[in-house]
mmCIF file of C-alpha atoms and ligand atoms in Angstrom:
data_model
loop_
_atom_site.group_PDB
_atom_site.id
_atom_site.type_symbol
_atom_site.label_atom_id
_atom_site.label_comp_id
_atom_site.label_asym_id
_atom_site.label_seq_id
_atom_site.Cartn_x
_atom_site.Cartn_y
_atom_site.Cartn_z
ATOM 1 C CA MET A 7 16.382 12.748 -63.445
ATOM 2 C CA SER A 8 19.287 14.914 -62.290
ATOM 3 C CA LYS A 9 19.180 18.690 -62.166
ATOM 4 C CA LEU A 10 21.712 18.841 -65.031
ATOM 5 C CA ASP A 11 19.370 16.953 -67.371
ATOM 6 C CA ALA A 12 16.685 19.589 -67.047
ATOM 7 C CA GLN A 13 16.818 21.439 -70.375
ATOM 8 C CA PRO A 14 14.191 23.991 -71.433
ATOM 9 C CA GLN A 15 11.862 21.913 -73.566
ATOM 10 C CA LEU A 16 8.785 24.070 -73.648
ATOM 11 C CA ILE A 17 9.001 26.385 -76.640
ATOM 12 C CA ASP A 18 5.884 27.597 -78.440
ATOM 13 C CA ARG A 19 5.228 28.410 -82.120
ATOM 14 C CA PHE A 20 6.349 31.993 -81.574
ATOM 15 C CA GLY A 21 9.687 30.961 -80.063
ATOM 16 C CA ARG A 22 8.676 31.883 -76.514
ATOM 17 C CA HIS A 23 10.232 29.681 -73.802
ATOM 18 C CA VAL A 24 7.773 28.634 -71.119
ATOM 19 C CA THR A 25 9.618 28.630 -67.809
ATOM 20 C CA TYR A 26 6.877 29.776 -65.444
ATOM 21 C CA VAL A 27 3.772 27.952 -64.183
ATOM 22 C CA ARG A 28 0.984 29.377 -62.065
ATOM 23 C CA MET A 29 -0.974 26.712 -60.283
ATOM 24 C CA SER A 30 -4.371 27.401 -58.721
ATOM 25 C CA ILE A 31 -4.838 24.945 -55.868
ATOM 26 C CA THR A 32 -8.376 25.949 -54.873
ATOM 27 C CA ASP A 33 -11.157 28.125 -56.292
ATOM 28 C CA ARG A 34 -12.450 28.810 -52.763
ATOM 29 C CA CYS A 35 -11.581 31.855 -50.706
ATOM 30 C CA ASP A 36 -12.343 33.463 -47.360
ATOM 31 C CA PHE A 37 -12.764 36.832 -49.178
ATOM 32 C CA ARG A 38 -15.088 37.903 -52.020
ATOM 33 C CA CYS A 39 -13.159 40.785 -53.607
ATOM 34 C CA VAL A 40 -15.468 42.849 -55.806
ATOM 35 C CA TYR A 41 -13.256 42.652 -58.919
ATOM 36 C CA CYS A 42 -12.594 38.937 -58.547
ATOM 37 C CA MET A 43 -15.819 37.263 -57.449
ATOM 38 C CA ASP A 44 -19.561 37.694 -57.554
ATOM 39 C CA GLU A 45 -21.319 38.054 -54.208
ATOM 40 C CA GLU A 46 -22.792 34.577 -54.596
ATOM 41 C CA MET A 47 -20.334 32.064 -55.963
ATOM 42 C CA THR A 48 -20.733 28.392 -56.745
ATOM 43 C CA PHE A 49 -17.511 26.564 -56.072
ATOM 44 C CA MET A 50 -16.346 23.373 -57.704
ATOM 45 C CA PRO A 51 -17.227 20.012 -56.154
ATOM 46 C CA ARG A 52 -14.149 18.815 -54.282
ATOM 47 C CA GLU A 53 -13.730 15.637 -56.366
ATOM 48 C CA GLN A 54 -13.178 17.790 -59.428
ATOM 49 C CA LEU A 55 -10.123 19.464 -57.891
ATOM 50 C CA LEU A 56 -6.686 17.999 -58.372
ATOM 51 C CA THR A 57 -5.572 16.288 -55.167
ATOM 52 C CA LEU A 58 -2.434 17.630 -53.507
ATOM 53 C CA GLU A 59 -0.550 14.530 -54.743
ATOM 54 C CA GLU A 60 -1.744 15.204 -58.301
ATOM 55 C CA ILE A 61 -0.628 18.830 -58.028
ATOM 56 C CA VAL A 62 2.885 17.742 -57.009
ATOM 57 C CA PHE A 63 2.940 15.217 -59.893
ATOM 58 C CA VAL A 64 1.942 17.871 -62.439
ATOM 59 C CA LEU A 65 4.488 20.348 -61.101
ATOM 60 C CA ARG A 66 7.207 17.697 -61.174
ATOM 61 C CA ALA A 67 6.443 17.104 -64.874
ATOM 62 C CA PHE A 68 6.693 20.830 -65.648
ATOM 63 C CA CYS A 69 9.909 21.290 -63.672
ATOM 64 C CA GLU A 70 11.496 18.271 -65.387
ATOM 65 C CA LEU A 71 10.654 20.071 -68.642
ATOM 66 C CA GLY A 72 12.673 23.122 -67.637
ATOM 67 C CA VAL A 73 10.153 25.192 -65.683
ATOM 68 C CA GLU A 74 12.154 27.296 -63.223
ATOM 69 C CA ASN A 75 9.476 29.316 -61.519
ATOM 70 C CA VAL A 76 6.286 28.018 -59.887
ATOM 71 C CA ARG A 77 3.693 30.253 -58.290
ATOM 72 C CA ILE A 78 1.006 28.708 -56.089
ATOM 73 C CA THR A 79 -2.213 30.676 -56.156
ATOM 74 C CA GLY A 80 -6.003 30.358 -56.151
ATOM 75 C CA GLY A 81 -8.621 31.236 -54.845
ATOM 76 C CA GLU A 82 -6.932 31.561 -51.528
ATOM 77 C CA PRO A 83 -4.209 28.886 -51.512
ATOM 78 C CA LEU A 84 -3.685 29.008 -47.754
ATOM 79 C CA ILE A 85 -7.203 27.809 -46.975
ATOM 80 C CA ARG A 86 -6.567 24.465 -48.697
ATOM 81 C CA ARG A 87 -6.184 21.718 -46.098
ATOM 82 C CA ASN A 88 -2.603 20.359 -45.690
ATOM 83 C CA VAL A 89 -1.171 23.120 -47.837
ATOM 84 C CA ASP A 90 2.026 22.989 -45.736
ATOM 85 C CA TRP A 91 2.630 19.434 -47.009
ATOM 86 C CA LEU A 92 2.313 20.730 -50.562
ATOM 87 C CA PHE A 93 4.947 23.418 -49.989
ATOM 88 C CA GLU A 94 7.336 20.844 -48.522
ATOM 89 C CA GLN A 95 6.928 18.551 -51.529
ATOM 90 C CA VAL A 96 7.204 21.262 -54.164
ATOM 91 C CA GLY A 97 10.161 22.798 -52.297
ATOM 92 C CA LEU A 98 11.975 19.446 -52.671
ATOM 93 C CA LEU A 99 11.701 19.706 -56.475
ATOM 94 C CA LYS A 100 14.404 22.368 -56.315
ATOM 95 C CA HIS A 101 16.918 19.557 -55.613
ATOM 96 C CA SER A 102 15.969 17.304 -58.528
ATOM 97 C CA THR A 103 14.576 19.493 -61.323
ATOM 98 C CA ALA A 104 14.997 22.883 -63.010
ATOM 99 C CA LEU A 105 12.901 24.572 -60.315
ATOM 100 C CA LYS A 106 14.652 27.649 -58.900
ATOM 101 C CA GLU A 107 11.860 29.701 -57.378
ATOM 102 C CA LEU A 108 8.757 28.697 -55.494
ATOM 103 C CA ASN A 109 6.428 31.646 -54.966
ATOM 104 C CA ILE A 110 2.930 32.222 -53.695
ATOM 105 C CA THR A 111 0.157 34.803 -54.046
ATOM 106 C CA THR A 112 -2.134 35.132 -51.045
ATOM 107 C CA ASN A 113 -4.636 37.493 -49.471
ATOM 108 C CA GLY A 114 -2.519 37.275 -46.305
ATOM 109 C CA SER A 115 -5.248 36.299 -43.864
ATOM 110 C CA GLN A 116 -3.670 32.927 -42.984
ATOM 111 C CA LEU A 117 -0.045 34.050 -42.959
ATOM 112 C CA PRO A 118 0.291 34.253 -39.174
ATOM 113 C CA LYS A 119 -0.338 30.484 -39.230
ATOM 114 C CA TYR A 120 1.783 29.493 -42.259
ATOM 115 C CA ALA A 121 4.500 32.085 -42.987
ATOM 116 C CA LYS A 122 7.239 30.395 -40.966
ATOM 117 C CA SER A 123 6.693 26.843 -42.230
ATOM 118 C CA MET A 124 6.407 28.098 -45.810
ATOM 119 C CA ALA A 125 9.763 29.859 -45.578
ATOM 120 C CA GLU A 126 11.289 26.682 -44.105
ATOM 121 C CA SER A 127 9.903 24.632 -47.012
ATOM 122 C CA GLY A 128 11.688 26.843 -49.506
ATOM 123 C CA VAL A 129 9.023 29.360 -50.539
ATOM 124 C CA ASP A 130 11.071 32.254 -51.919
ATOM 125 C CA ARG A 131 8.770 35.153 -52.671
ATOM 126 C CA ILE A 132 5.363 36.049 -51.477
ATOM 127 C CA ASN A 133 2.798 38.427 -52.962
ATOM 128 C CA ILE A 134 0.090 39.724 -50.655
ATOM 129 C CA SER A 135 -2.994 41.498 -51.986
ATOM 130 C CA LEU A 136 -3.789 44.784 -50.273
ATOM 131 C CA ASP A 137 -6.209 47.238 -51.884
ATOM 132 C CA SER A 138 -6.944 49.581 -48.971
ATOM 133 C CA LEU A 139 -5.531 50.661 -45.614
ATOM 134 C CA ASN A 140 -8.915 51.772 -44.351
ATOM 135 C CA PRO A 141 -10.650 48.967 -42.376
ATOM 136 C CA GLU A 142 -14.210 49.811 -43.514
ATOM 137 C CA ARG A 143 -13.242 50.206 -47.111
ATOM 138 C CA PHE A 144 -11.142 47.046 -46.951
ATOM 139 C CA ARG A 145 -14.255 45.241 -45.795
ATOM 140 C CA GLU A 146 -16.303 46.755 -48.653
ATOM 141 C CA LEU A 147 -13.769 45.788 -51.308
ATOM 142 C CA THR A 148 -13.249 42.252 -50.008
ATOM 143 C CA ARG A 149 -16.857 41.912 -48.739
ATOM 144 C CA THR A 150 -15.704 39.615 -45.883
ATOM 145 C CA GLY A 151 -12.052 40.526 -45.171
ATOM 146 C CA ASP A 152 -10.546 41.895 -41.971
ATOM 147 C CA LEU A 153 -7.748 44.424 -42.554
ATOM 148 C CA ASN A 154 -6.140 43.722 -39.165
ATOM 149 C CA ALA A 155 -5.766 40.028 -39.966
ATOM 150 C CA VAL A 156 -4.035 40.903 -43.240
ATOM 151 C CA LEU A 157 -1.731 43.436 -41.566
ATOM 152 C CA ALA A 158 -0.792 40.729 -39.042
ATOM 153 C CA GLY A 159 -0.132 38.434 -42.017
ATOM 154 C CA ILE A 160 2.148 41.011 -43.639
ATOM 155 C CA GLU A 161 4.078 41.335 -40.380
ATOM 156 C CA ALA A 162 4.397 37.533 -40.117
ATOM 157 C CA ALA A 163 5.740 37.406 -43.692
ATOM 158 C CA LYS A 164 8.304 40.125 -42.911
ATOM 159 C CA GLN A 165 9.534 38.135 -39.907
ATOM 160 C CA ALA A 166 9.649 34.758 -41.691
ATOM 161 C CA GLY A 167 12.634 35.546 -43.926
ATOM 162 C CA PHE A 168 11.342 35.292 -47.503
ATOM 163 C CA LYS A 169 13.562 36.631 -50.300
ATOM 164 C CA ARG A 170 11.095 39.425 -50.899
ATOM 165 C CA VAL A 171 7.540 40.357 -49.897
ATOM 166 C CA LYS A 172 5.451 42.286 -52.420
ATOM 167 C CA LEU A 173 2.026 43.845 -52.171
ATOM 168 C CA ASN A 174 -0.481 43.711 -55.051
ATOM 169 C CA ALA A 175 -3.137 46.388 -55.368
ATOM 170 C CA VAL A 176 -5.927 46.462 -57.948
ATOM 171 C CA ILE A 177 -6.865 50.146 -58.370
ATOM 172 C CA MET A 178 -10.475 50.966 -59.192
ATOM 173 C CA LYS A 179 -11.816 54.445 -59.983
ATOM 174 C CA GLY A 180 -14.003 55.832 -57.232
ATOM 175 C CA ARG A 181 -13.258 52.860 -54.969
ATOM 176 C CA ASN A 182 -9.600 53.111 -53.902
ATOM 177 C CA ASP A 183 -7.817 55.427 -56.359
ATOM 178 C CA ASP A 184 -7.445 58.001 -53.566
ATOM 179 C CA GLU A 185 -5.172 55.528 -51.717
ATOM 180 C CA ILE A 186 -2.572 55.069 -54.464
ATOM 181 C CA ILE A 187 0.054 57.160 -52.644
ATOM 182 C CA ASP A 188 -0.792 55.828 -49.160
ATOM 183 C CA LEU A 189 -0.371 52.234 -50.350
ATOM 184 C CA ALA A 190 3.051 53.021 -51.836
ATOM 185 C CA GLN A 191 4.089 54.848 -48.662
ATOM 186 C CA PHE A 192 3.004 51.835 -46.595
ATOM 187 C CA ALA A 193 5.160 49.576 -48.799
ATOM 188 C CA ILE A 194 8.149 51.917 -48.458
ATOM 189 C CA ASP A 195 7.759 52.249 -44.677
ATOM 190 C CA ASN A 196 7.684 48.456 -44.353
ATOM 191 C CA ASP A 197 10.513 47.747 -46.821
ATOM 192 C CA LEU A 198 8.152 45.925 -49.209
ATOM 193 C CA ASP A 199 7.652 46.164 -52.971
ATOM 194 C CA ILE A 200 4.266 46.973 -54.461
ATOM 195 C CA SER A 201 2.631 46.307 -57.839
ATOM 196 C CA TYR A 202 -0.442 48.083 -59.126
ATOM 197 C CA ILE A 203 -2.657 45.884 -61.297
ATOM 198 C CA GLU A 204 -5.108 46.959 -63.992
ATOM 199 C CA GLU A 205 -8.476 45.289 -63.505
ATOM 200 C CA MET A 206 -9.175 42.504 -66.013
ATOM 201 C CA PRO A 207 -12.593 41.405 -67.296
ATOM 202 C CA LEU A 208 -12.505 37.835 -65.987
ATOM 203 C CA GLY A 209 -15.882 36.400 -65.052
ATOM 204 C CA HIS A 210 -19.087 38.226 -64.186
ATOM 205 C CA VAL A 211 -18.958 40.683 -61.247
ATOM 206 C CA SER A 212 -21.502 43.176 -59.945
ATOM 207 C CA HIS A 213 -20.041 46.394 -61.428
ATOM 208 C CA GLN A 214 -19.283 47.717 -64.929
ATOM 209 C CA ARG A 215 -15.595 47.055 -65.499
ATOM 210 C CA ASP A 216 -15.081 49.980 -67.887
ATOM 211 C CA GLU A 217 -16.357 52.454 -65.258
ATOM 212 C CA SER A 218 -13.902 51.322 -62.579
ATOM 213 C CA TYR A 219 -10.929 50.850 -64.905
ATOM 214 C CA CYS A 220 -7.849 52.862 -63.919
ATOM 215 C CA SER A 221 -4.817 52.614 -66.213
ATOM 216 C CA SER A 222 -1.247 52.149 -65.009
ATOM 217 C CA ASP A 223 -0.335 55.473 -66.633
ATOM 218 C CA GLU A 224 -2.911 57.241 -64.457
ATOM 219 C CA VAL A 225 -1.559 55.502 -61.340
ATOM 220 C CA LEU A 226 2.016 56.358 -62.299
ATOM 221 C CA ALA A 227 1.153 60.036 -62.815
ATOM 222 C CA ILE A 228 -0.351 60.189 -59.317
ATOM 223 C CA LEU A 229 2.671 58.469 -57.752
ATOM 224 C CA GLN A 230 5.048 60.854 -59.492
ATOM 225 C CA GLN A 231 3.449 63.724 -57.584
ATOM 226 C CA ALA A 232 4.772 62.186 -54.349
ATOM 227 C CA PHE A 233 7.853 60.127 -55.234
ATOM 228 C CA GLU A 234 10.876 60.369 -57.481
ATOM 229 C CA LEU A 235 10.547 57.297 -59.695
ATOM 230 C CA THR A 236 13.034 55.903 -62.215
ATOM 231 C CA SER A 237 12.013 53.282 -64.755
ATOM 232 C CA SER A 238 14.119 50.114 -64.436
ATOM 233 C CA ASP A 239 14.661 46.864 -66.318
ATOM 234 C CA ILE A 240 14.367 44.696 -63.184
ATOM 235 C CA GLN A 241 12.882 41.278 -64.038
ATOM 236 C CA THR A 242 11.340 38.978 -61.438
ATOM 237 C CA GLY A 243 9.878 36.440 -63.875
ATOM 238 C CA GLY A 244 6.435 38.070 -63.815
ATOM 239 C CA PRO A 245 4.823 40.736 -66.033
ATOM 240 C CA SER A 246 5.456 43.746 -63.737
ATOM 241 C CA HIS A 247 7.362 46.720 -65.111
ATOM 242 C CA TYR A 248 9.288 48.178 -62.160
ATOM 243 C CA TYR A 249 10.331 51.646 -61.073
ATOM 244 C CA ARG A 250 12.903 52.444 -58.409
ATOM 245 C CA VAL A 251 11.979 54.925 -55.711
ATOM 246 C CA ALA A 252 14.620 57.493 -54.779
ATOM 247 C CA GLY A 253 15.841 57.017 -51.212
ATOM 248 C CA SER A 254 14.178 53.607 -50.738
ATOM 249 C CA LYS A 255 14.884 49.913 -51.419
ATOM 250 C CA SER A 256 11.239 49.351 -52.375
ATOM 251 C CA LYS A 257 10.276 48.834 -56.014
ATOM 252 C CA ILE A 258 7.013 49.973 -57.513
ATOM 253 C CA GLY A 259 5.643 47.777 -60.305
ATOM 254 C CA PHE A 260 2.821 47.957 -62.809
ATOM 255 C CA ILE A 261 0.934 45.017 -64.262
ATOM 256 C CA SER A 262 -0.779 46.501 -67.274
ATOM 257 C CA PRO A 263 -2.567 43.890 -69.381
ATOM 258 C CA HIS A 264 -4.612 46.594 -71.156
ATOM 259 C CA SER A 265 -2.340 49.570 -71.601
ATOM 260 C CA HIS A 266 0.994 47.742 -72.096
ATOM 261 C CA ASN A 267 0.238 44.345 -73.500
ATOM 262 C CA PHE A 268 2.977 41.939 -72.347
ATOM 263 C CA CYS A 269 2.015 38.942 -74.504
ATOM 264 C CA GLU A 270 5.087 39.181 -76.727
ATOM 265 C CA SER A 271 7.387 38.147 -73.899
ATOM 266 C CA CYS A 272 4.926 35.742 -72.256
ATOM 267 C CA ASN A 273 6.845 32.920 -70.571
ATOM 268 C CA ARG A 274 3.987 31.383 -68.621
ATOM 269 C CA VAL A 275 1.123 28.947 -68.521
ATOM 270 C CA ARG A 276 -1.485 28.297 -65.846
ATOM 271 C CA VAL A 277 -3.025 25.188 -64.402
ATOM 272 C CA THR A 278 -6.558 25.646 -63.113
ATOM 273 C CA THR A 279 -7.950 24.146 -59.945
ATOM 274 C CA GLU A 280 -9.424 21.213 -61.878
ATOM 275 C CA GLY A 281 -6.194 20.497 -63.747
ATOM 276 C CA ARG A 282 -6.844 22.305 -67.003
ATOM 277 C CA LEU A 283 -3.622 23.592 -68.554
ATOM 278 C CA LEU A 284 -4.446 27.081 -69.814
ATOM 279 C CA LEU A 285 -2.094 28.418 -72.406
ATOM 280 C CA CYS A 286 -3.241 32.049 -72.017
ATOM 281 C CA LEU A 287 -5.071 33.924 -69.250
ATOM 282 C CA GLY A 288 -7.286 35.708 -71.777
ATOM 283 C CA GLN A 289 -8.108 32.811 -74.132
ATOM 284 C CA GLU A 290 -9.694 29.393 -73.781
ATOM 285 C CA HIS A 291 -6.969 27.242 -75.401
ATOM 286 C CA SER A 292 -6.407 24.424 -72.924
ATOM 287 C CA VAL A 293 -5.505 20.783 -72.321
ATOM 288 C CA ASP A 294 -7.175 18.581 -69.706
ATOM 289 C CA LEU A 295 -4.251 17.271 -67.638
ATOM 290 C CA ARG A 296 -6.537 15.751 -65.006
ATOM 291 C CA GLU A 297 -8.004 13.342 -67.524
ATOM 292 C CA ILE A 298 -4.507 12.176 -68.464
ATOM 293 C CA ILE A 299 -3.259 11.683 -64.911
ATOM 294 C CA ARG A 300 -6.430 9.943 -63.741
ATOM 295 C CA GLN A 301 -6.321 7.549 -66.693
ATOM 296 C CA TYR A 302 -2.552 6.930 -66.486
ATOM 297 C CA PRO A 303 -1.719 7.826 -62.870
ATOM 298 C CA ASP A 304 2.003 6.996 -62.806
ATOM 299 C CA ASP A 305 3.012 7.770 -66.356
ATOM 300 C CA ILE A 306 4.937 11.013 -66.015
ATOM 301 C CA GLU A 307 6.449 10.681 -69.507
ATOM 302 C CA LEU A 308 2.974 10.650 -71.070
ATOM 303 C CA LEU A 309 2.022 13.719 -69.070
ATOM 304 C CA LYS A 310 5.222 15.476 -70.126
ATOM 305 C CA GLN A 311 4.524 14.693 -73.783
ATOM 306 C CA ALA A 312 1.029 16.186 -73.472
ATOM 307 C CA ILE A 313 2.566 19.346 -71.989
ATOM 308 C CA ILE A 314 5.158 19.550 -74.768
ATOM 309 C CA ASP A 315 2.400 19.096 -77.391
ATOM 310 C CA SER A 316 0.325 21.867 -75.793
ATOM 311 C CA MET A 317 2.951 24.409 -76.893
ATOM 312 C CA GLU A 318 1.437 24.099 -80.387
ATOM 313 C CA ILE A 319 -1.791 25.776 -79.214
ATOM 314 C CA LYS A 320 -0.389 28.580 -77.060
ATOM 315 C CA PRO A 321 -2.055 31.650 -78.609
ATOM 316 C CA LYS A 322 -0.192 34.766 -79.628
ATOM 317 C CA GLY A 323 -1.955 36.950 -77.060
ATOM 318 C CA HIS A 324 -5.067 37.912 -75.156
ATOM 319 C CA ASP A 325 -7.963 39.994 -76.415
ATOM 320 C CA PHE A 326 -9.409 41.885 -73.442
ATOM 321 C CA ASN A 327 -12.228 44.374 -74.078
ATOM 322 C CA LEU A 328 -13.680 46.152 -71.050
ATOM 323 C CA LYS A 329 -16.749 47.463 -72.844
ATOM 324 C CA GLU A 330 -18.088 44.070 -73.843
ATOM 325 C CA GLU A 331 -19.545 41.378 -71.642
ATOM 326 C CA PRO A 332 -16.651 39.169 -70.550
ATOM 327 C CA ILE A 333 -15.635 36.683 -73.222
ATOM 328 C CA ILE A 334 -13.813 34.817 -70.466
ATOM 329 C CA PHE A 335 -16.383 33.445 -68.061
ATOM 330 C CA ARG A 336 -13.787 31.991 -65.688
ATOM 331 C CA HIS A 337 -13.270 34.069 -62.568
ATOM 332 C CA MET A 338 -9.669 34.821 -61.663
ATOM 333 C CA SER A 339 -10.083 32.591 -58.609
ATOM 334 C CA VAL A 340 -10.518 29.505 -60.830
ATOM 335 C CA THR A 341 -7.783 30.429 -63.254
ATOM 336 C CA GLY A 342 -5.232 31.360 -60.629
ATOM 337 C CA GLY A 343 -4.203 35.028 -60.563
HETATM 338 N N1 SAM B 14 -6.331 35.023 -53.056
HETATM 339 C C1 SAM B 14 -5.024 35.399 -53.422
HETATM 340 C C2 SAM B 14 -4.883 36.904 -53.501
HETATM 341 O O1 SAM B 14 -5.877 37.602 -53.480
HETATM 342 O O2 SAM B 14 -3.740 37.358 -53.595
HETATM 343 C C3 SAM B 14 -4.522 34.769 -54.707
HETATM 344 C C4 SAM B 14 -5.475 34.686 -55.840
HETATM 345 S S1 SAM B 14 -5.975 36.236 -56.536
HETATM 346 C C5 SAM B 14 -7.020 35.679 -57.845
HETATM 347 C C6 SAM B 14 -4.470 36.745 -57.302
HETATM 348 C C7 SAM B 14 -4.376 38.186 -57.714
HETATM 349 O O3 SAM B 14 -5.309 38.428 -58.741
HETATM 350 C C8 SAM B 14 -4.672 39.178 -56.614
HETATM 351 O O4 SAM B 14 -3.605 40.088 -56.498
HETATM 352 C C9 SAM B 14 -5.918 39.880 -57.079
HETATM 353 O O5 SAM B 14 -5.915 41.217 -56.674
HETATM 354 C C10 SAM B 14 -5.839 39.727 -58.581
HETATM 355 N N2 SAM B 14 -7.114 39.765 -59.280
HETATM 356 C C11 SAM B 14 -8.240 39.052 -59.042
HETATM 357 N N3 SAM B 14 -9.215 39.350 -59.931
HETATM 358 C C12 SAM B 14 -8.675 40.279 -60.771
HETATM 359 C C13 SAM B 14 -9.181 40.988 -61.909
HETATM 360 N N4 SAM B 14 -10.398 40.794 -62.371
HETATM 361 N N5 SAM B 14 -8.340 41.860 -62.518
HETATM 362 C C14 SAM B 14 -7.069 42.056 -62.063
HETATM 363 N N6 SAM B 14 -6.557 41.422 -61.008
HETATM 364 C C15 SAM B 14 -7.345 40.548 -60.364
HETATM 365 FE FE1 SF4 B 15 -10.097 35.758 -52.858
HETATM 366 FE FE2 SF4 B 15 -7.846 36.636 -53.925
HETATM 367 FE FE3 SF4 B 15 -10.116 36.662 -55.354
HETATM 368 FE FE4 SF4 B 15 -9.847 38.334 -53.339
HETATM 369 S S1 SF4 B 15 -8.594 38.310 -55.207
HETATM 370 S S2 SF4 B 15 -11.637 37.027 -53.763
HETATM 371 S S3 SF4 B 15 -8.653 37.182 -51.926
HETATM 372 S S4 SF4 B 15 -9.058 34.877 -54.650
#
């Protein structure tokens, strides 16, 4: 199929065009962030995961159906063996399909090893999670993470020549809300963008989500004490609403699933580590793509038809409630954040 043939073919019942896929390539991680995972986690048996070849096959199907933006995530994607091969193969889809942007979300710990080869394979943008600049607190929030390794990863990403490097910070009351300004200043000093994310009730964790919840409006009010911010209509394909910072190239974004529901303009679907196509992060509507590709391994047209048909069950929106026990038992690491 030539690039010109790639027409948007994924349109749901509400007229939303699906042009963005997030693919979780592993549920494992070298960190155990308190909002993302329980202290003790049981990971999926390896045979249940899509193989790297299957991941490329699934992404090819999506990109032949008009998907322009692929984000590789996890778990921690960079701890999957041979991940550099995956980036090479997915990068090549830019020549033959609708794919325009290949992006990744990572905790940064493995970037000194992979940043350069990823940029060479055509990875465009990279998001790095950073919730604290204090080494002890960083360790508390990630349970196992080493701040210095992540700072070295951020430096490696800056040197590698990606289109843009962005930080992601989940702000939690009483845990890191006193670092909101410092994190933004760090982004500005390093010519990076930063997005603040509202915590979502995905999977069981060891704290009460409603006690730690910090809204984007609260974060914004704190930032406005230190920076001159102007709301913008910048779009990067994701759900962030961005502000410009006077005197700086850095953008400050907010991902606000609770306070500013972005479902109306949702353009995305997710594929979980075991190949389940999830039509909404906050609902269970899904299609088992792994079953299809293992039964009919080379039939990309069949796979594409299943993806087209799935548009019929994409729900109108999510239904998060912080006060109730999670209705979504999947951790973010399985779903792909
Ligand atoms: N390991 C990589 C990382 O940390 O960037 C990629 C996967 S992680 C699941 C993707 C993003 O989801 C991270 O920015 C993380 O902070 C965010 N995240 C994880 N659990 C979350 C939750 N319950 N609510 C909001 N964001 C969450
Ligand atoms: Fe790992 Fe990312 Fe989850 Fe932290 S947020 S535990 S780094 S998958």
